[in-house]
Short mmCIF file of C-alpha atoms in Angstrom, two decimals:
data_model
loop_
_atom_site.label_atom_id
_atom_site.label_comp_id
_atom_site.label_asym_id
_atom_site.label_seq_id
_atom_site.Cartn_x
_atom_site.Cartn_y
_atom_site.Cartn_z
CA MET U 1 87.69 74.09 43.18
CA THR U 2 89.06 72.52 39.68
CA THR U 3 92.68 73.09 38.80
CA ASP U 4 91.63 75.20 35.85
CA GLN U 5 89.46 77.48 38.36
CA PHE U 6 92.15 77.75 40.51
CA PHE U 7 94.68 78.80 37.98
CA THR U 8 92.35 81.17 36.23
CA GLN U 9 91.64 83.00 39.63
CA LEU U 10 95.62 82.99 40.26
CA TRP U 11 96.09 84.37 36.97
CA ASN U 12 93.27 87.41 37.15
CA ASP U 13 94.89 88.35 40.37
CA TYR U 14 98.31 88.12 39.20
CA ILE U 15 97.87 90.57 36.25
CA THR U 16 96.07 93.27 38.34
CA ILE U 17 99.31 94.04 39.72
CA THR U 18 101.54 92.83 36.89
CA PRO U 19 100.21 93.97 33.51
CA GLN U 20 103.30 93.09 31.76
CA ALA U 21 102.14 89.63 32.06
CA GLU U 22 99.22 89.88 30.04
CA ALA U 23 101.32 91.98 27.39
CA VAL U 24 103.76 89.24 27.20
CA ARG U 25 101.05 86.48 26.57
CA GLN U 26 99.44 88.73 24.06
CA LEU U 27 102.74 89.17 22.29
CA PHE U 28 103.09 85.36 22.02
CA VAL U 29 99.46 85.12 20.86
CA GLU U 30 100.05 87.63 18.18
CA HIS U 31 102.84 85.33 16.88
CA GLY U 32 100.55 82.71 16.61
CA GLU U 33 101.74 80.99 19.74
CA GLU U 34 99.64 79.07 22.44
CA VAL U 35 100.89 79.95 25.85
CA ILE U 36 100.87 76.94 28.23
CA ASN U 37 101.68 77.53 31.97
CA ASP U 38 104.78 75.67 33.39
CA HIS U 39 104.50 76.61 36.87
CA VAL U 40 103.49 79.15 39.39
CA ALA U 41 105.31 79.94 42.56
CA PHE U 42 104.51 81.45 46.05
CA ARG U 43 106.18 82.82 48.99
CA THR U 44 105.53 82.57 52.67
CA PHE U 45 107.06 83.06 56.20
CA SER U 46 108.04 80.18 58.24
CA ASN U 47 106.51 79.53 61.77
CA THR U 48 103.16 81.14 60.82
CA PRO U 49 99.65 80.13 60.22
CA VAL U 50 100.48 80.26 56.40
CA ASP U 51 103.85 78.39 56.41
CA LEU U 52 104.57 75.61 54.24
CA SER U 53 103.29 73.15 56.76
CA HIS U 54 99.82 74.83 56.57
CA LEU U 55 99.88 75.70 52.77
CA GLN U 56 100.92 71.96 52.04
CA PRO U 57 97.40 70.65 52.69
CA VAL U 58 95.73 73.03 50.55
CA ILE U 59 97.68 72.35 47.83
CA GLU U 60 96.81 68.69 48.27
CA THR U 61 93.12 69.26 48.18
CA LEU U 62 93.54 70.35 44.78
CA GLY U 63 95.36 67.08 43.68
CA TYR U 64 98.58 67.73 44.21
CA GLU U 65 101.58 65.95 45.96
CA ALA U 66 105.03 66.94 47.17
CA ALA U 67 107.64 66.37 44.46
CA GLY U 68 110.86 67.78 45.54
CA GLU U 69 112.52 69.71 48.52
CA TYR U 70 115.20 72.60 48.08
CA ARG U 71 117.27 74.67 50.21
CA PHE U 72 118.49 78.17 49.43
CA GLU U 73 121.31 78.86 52.10
CA GLN U 74 122.19 82.33 51.20
CA LYS U 75 118.51 83.62 51.00
CA LYS U 76 117.57 81.68 54.29
CA LEU U 77 114.78 79.68 52.39
CA ASN U 78 113.34 76.09 52.39
CA ALA U 79 111.05 75.25 49.74
CA LYS U 80 108.97 72.44 48.14
CA SER U 81 107.80 71.80 44.46
CA PHE U 82 104.47 69.97 43.88
CA ARG U 83 102.88 67.78 40.89
CA HIS U 84 99.33 66.69 40.32
CA GLN U 85 98.83 63.45 40.91
CA THR U 86 96.48 62.71 37.92
CA GLU U 87 96.41 65.67 35.57
CA GLU U 88 99.99 65.38 33.96
CA SER U 89 99.70 68.67 31.93
CA ALA U 90 98.56 70.77 35.14
CA PRO U 91 101.06 73.22 35.94
CA LYS U 92 103.67 72.57 38.65
CA ILE U 93 103.54 74.62 42.02
CA PHE U 94 106.60 75.89 43.95
CA ILE U 95 106.24 77.42 47.41
CA SER U 96 109.41 78.91 49.14
CA GLU U 97 109.55 79.61 52.82
CA LEU U 98 111.56 82.31 54.39
CA GLN U 99 113.25 81.13 57.80
CA ILE U 100 112.57 84.26 59.76
CA HIS U 101 114.66 82.94 62.73
CA GLU U 102 117.80 82.83 60.53
CA LEU U 103 117.55 86.76 60.15
CA SER U 104 119.20 89.53 62.33
CA GLU U 105 117.31 90.38 65.16
CA PRO U 106 116.16 93.72 64.03
CA ALA U 107 114.59 91.83 61.01
CA GLN U 108 113.10 89.23 63.13
CA LYS U 109 111.13 91.83 65.23
CA ILE U 110 109.74 93.53 62.30
CA LEU U 111 108.54 90.23 60.66
CA ASN U 112 107.27 88.54 63.97
CA GLY U 113 105.37 92.04 64.30
CA LEU U 114 103.56 91.60 61.12
CA THR U 115 102.94 87.99 60.90
CA ALA U 116 101.85 88.32 64.70
CA GLN U 117 98.60 89.81 63.10
CA ILE U 118 97.78 86.79 61.06
CA PRO U 119 94.60 85.35 63.02
CA GLY U 120 95.45 81.93 64.55
CA ASN U 121 91.99 80.69 63.89
CA LEU U 122 92.46 81.45 59.86
CA THR U 123 90.42 79.11 57.77
CA LEU U 124 92.73 77.87 54.84
CA ASP U 125 91.12 77.36 51.47
CA PRO U 126 92.50 77.81 47.92
CA SER U 127 91.67 81.40 48.07
CA ILE U 128 94.57 82.04 50.52
CA PHE U 129 96.68 82.02 47.55
CA TRP U 130 95.28 85.37 46.24
CA HIS U 131 94.58 86.71 49.61
CA GLY U 132 97.60 89.33 49.64
CA ARG U 133 98.90 90.70 53.05
CA LEU U 134 97.36 89.19 56.38
CA TRP U 135 98.89 92.07 58.01
CA ASN U 136 99.16 95.85 57.93
CA MET U 137 101.76 97.40 55.86
CA PRO U 138 105.30 97.93 57.45
CA THR U 139 106.48 101.36 57.97
CA SER U 140 108.79 102.91 55.08
CA ALA U 141 111.83 102.47 57.76
CA GLU U 142 110.95 98.86 58.32
CA TYR U 143 110.63 98.24 54.60
CA SER U 144 113.96 99.56 53.92
CA LEU U 145 115.62 97.58 56.72
CA LEU U 146 113.91 94.44 55.39
CA ARG U 147 115.31 95.47 52.06
CA GLU U 148 118.84 95.84 52.88
CA GLU U 149 118.90 92.35 54.26
CA SER U 150 116.14 90.36 52.45
CA GLU U 151 114.69 91.51 49.28
CA TYR U 152 112.43 88.42 49.78
CA ALA U 153 111.44 89.62 53.13
CA ALA U 154 110.80 93.19 51.67
CA TRP U 155 108.62 92.02 48.97
CA LEU U 156 106.39 89.57 51.09
CA SER U 157 105.69 92.11 53.53
CA THR U 158 104.32 94.53 51.09
CA ILE U 159 102.74 92.16 48.57
CA GLY U 160 101.66 89.12 50.99
CA ILE U 161 100.49 85.50 49.74
CA ARG U 162 99.67 85.56 46.06
CA VAL U 163 101.31 84.29 42.94
CA ASN U 164 104.87 85.35 42.57
CA HIS U 165 105.06 84.34 38.84
CA PHE U 166 103.59 82.39 36.00
CA THR U 167 105.92 80.57 33.67
CA VAL U 168 105.57 80.16 30.05
CA SER U 169 106.59 76.42 28.99
CA ILE U 170 108.98 77.23 25.87
CA GLU U 171 109.20 73.52 24.64
CA LYS U 172 105.38 73.88 24.21
CA LEU U 173 105.71 76.85 21.77
CA LYS U 174 105.72 76.16 18.12
CA CYS U 175 107.90 78.88 16.95
CA TYR U 176 109.59 80.47 19.73
CA ASN U 177 110.76 77.16 21.27
CA ASP U 178 114.40 78.48 21.83
CA ILE U 179 115.13 80.48 24.95
CA GLY U 180 117.39 83.03 23.21
CA ALA U 181 114.61 83.39 20.74
CA VAL U 182 112.36 84.12 23.46
CA ASN U 183 114.65 86.55 25.10
CA THR U 184 115.67 88.44 21.74
CA LEU U 185 111.53 88.93 21.46
CA LEU U 186 111.12 90.15 25.04
CA ALA U 187 113.96 92.65 24.60
CA SER U 188 112.68 93.83 21.30
CA GLN U 189 109.51 94.61 23.12
CA GLY U 190 111.17 96.50 25.87
CA PHE U 191 110.80 94.00 28.58
CA PRO U 192 113.53 94.36 30.99
CA LEU U 193 115.25 90.86 31.70
CA ASN U 194 116.83 89.47 34.90
CA SER U 195 120.50 89.31 33.87
CA VAL U 196 121.80 87.91 37.24
CA GLY U 197 124.05 85.10 36.38
CA GLY U 198 123.23 85.67 32.68
CA GLU U 199 119.77 86.19 31.02
CA ILE U 200 119.67 82.29 30.65
CA LYS U 201 119.84 80.30 33.71
CA GLY U 202 120.85 76.78 33.29
CA SER U 203 121.60 74.63 30.27
CA PRO U 204 120.19 71.64 28.17
CA GLU U 205 122.98 69.69 29.94
CA MET U 206 121.07 70.40 33.40
CA LEU U 207 118.01 69.64 31.59
CA LEU U 208 116.32 73.03 32.22
CA GLU U 209 116.82 76.53 30.93
CA GLN U 210 114.89 79.47 32.45
CA SER U 211 114.85 83.42 32.12
CA SER U 212 112.71 85.88 33.36
CA THR U 213 111.63 89.64 33.13
CA MET U 214 112.26 91.94 35.85
CA ALA U 215 109.12 92.68 38.24
CA ASP U 216 106.62 95.20 37.45
CA LYS U 217 106.29 98.03 39.78
CA ILE U 218 103.53 98.98 42.04
CA THR U 219 102.85 102.03 44.22
CA LEU U 220 102.04 101.50 47.91
CA THR U 221 101.39 103.69 50.97
CA PHE U 222 103.13 102.51 53.86
CA GLN U 223 101.98 102.62 57.54
CA ASP U 224 103.63 105.88 58.17
CA ASN U 225 101.76 107.47 55.08
CA LYS U 226 104.72 107.45 52.84
CA GLU U 227 104.37 106.37 49.02
CA GLU U 228 106.85 104.14 47.51
CA THR U 229 107.21 102.10 44.38
CA VAL U 230 108.15 98.66 44.94
CA PRO U 231 108.28 95.44 42.69
CA SER U 232 105.23 93.38 42.34
CA CYS U 233 105.71 90.26 40.11
CA PHE U 234 107.17 89.10 37.14
CA TYR U 235 107.05 86.50 34.31
CA GLU U 236 109.18 83.28 33.86
CA PHE U 237 110.05 81.48 30.74
CA ALA U 238 111.30 77.77 31.03
CA LYS U 239 112.34 75.35 28.62
CA ARG U 240 112.65 71.47 29.82
CA TYR U 241 114.47 68.68 28.29
CA PRO U 242 114.35 64.92 27.99
CA ASP U 243 116.26 62.85 30.57
CA ALA U 244 118.35 59.55 29.27
CA ASP U 245 115.16 57.80 29.62
CA GLY U 246 113.36 60.26 27.17
CA LYS U 247 111.03 61.82 29.98
CA LEU U 248 110.76 65.33 30.12
CA PHE U 249 112.53 66.68 33.43
CA GLN U 250 109.97 67.98 35.89
CA GLY U 251 112.08 69.33 38.76
CA PHE U 252 113.72 72.45 39.38
CA ILE U 253 117.48 73.61 39.77
CA GLU U 254 118.72 75.26 42.95
CA GLY U 255 121.19 77.46 41.23
CA ASN U 256 118.83 78.54 38.55
CA ALA U 257 116.00 79.26 41.06
CA ASP U 258 118.38 81.15 43.33
CA LYS U 259 118.84 83.82 40.30
CA ILE U 260 115.42 83.82 39.42
CA PHE U 261 114.08 84.93 43.02
CA GLU U 262 115.94 88.19 42.33
CA SER U 263 113.48 89.13 39.46
CA THR U 264 111.85 91.16 42.22
CA ASN U 265 114.77 92.74 43.51
CA ALA U 266 114.54 96.87 43.40
CA MET U 267 116.41 98.08 40.70
#
């Protein structure tokens, strides 16, 4: 599978539960812009057949290599970023992993029960990244307990393994290459923005500015047949700046990403 095929499949899956993303893309196109993707992100659970150590080899088959490691203490997450070895224009990939063993015993019990349903002989290939849940839906009570402790855990328990967000590369836009202008455009069209820590996360001095919409909503039926509207996925916007050597910064800033995670919080 080529990288183009991989990201096309991801996008097609993404917009089925994130229609705002296609609406935002069309908005930029209508303003004469070509939308180029900076990176995508995925979420997963530790110590499972789909943890980071199992997903990394799949990413590597697409020509990627690890480029950075990150820790989010408060959210109990480890993460890695990946860059393509030969295709400089290929979007970056960011995978975070919830450390289940760091949660409370009730939360661990729920998540261990869900992840125990993942087949041990699961064959991993690029399609795992649009597979969705590999377990049954939790009950509404289990979901509520998870959400009180970890919005990340609650989101992953319902949405599963699929792309969490795409990211517009602002520095590659022709007219809207200022993050403030992007946010103003989005707000004028009624797209809710993540305001945690301010609508703009980061700064030119940090070589990276980011913002994002709040996640779309999707109605799901829980295992106890109760329906609830829960967050799905969101759209991110990133502007990268050149470093002292004139090279565009390609990494991620933990303080920014920590706030971007909250784009899937229930409002």
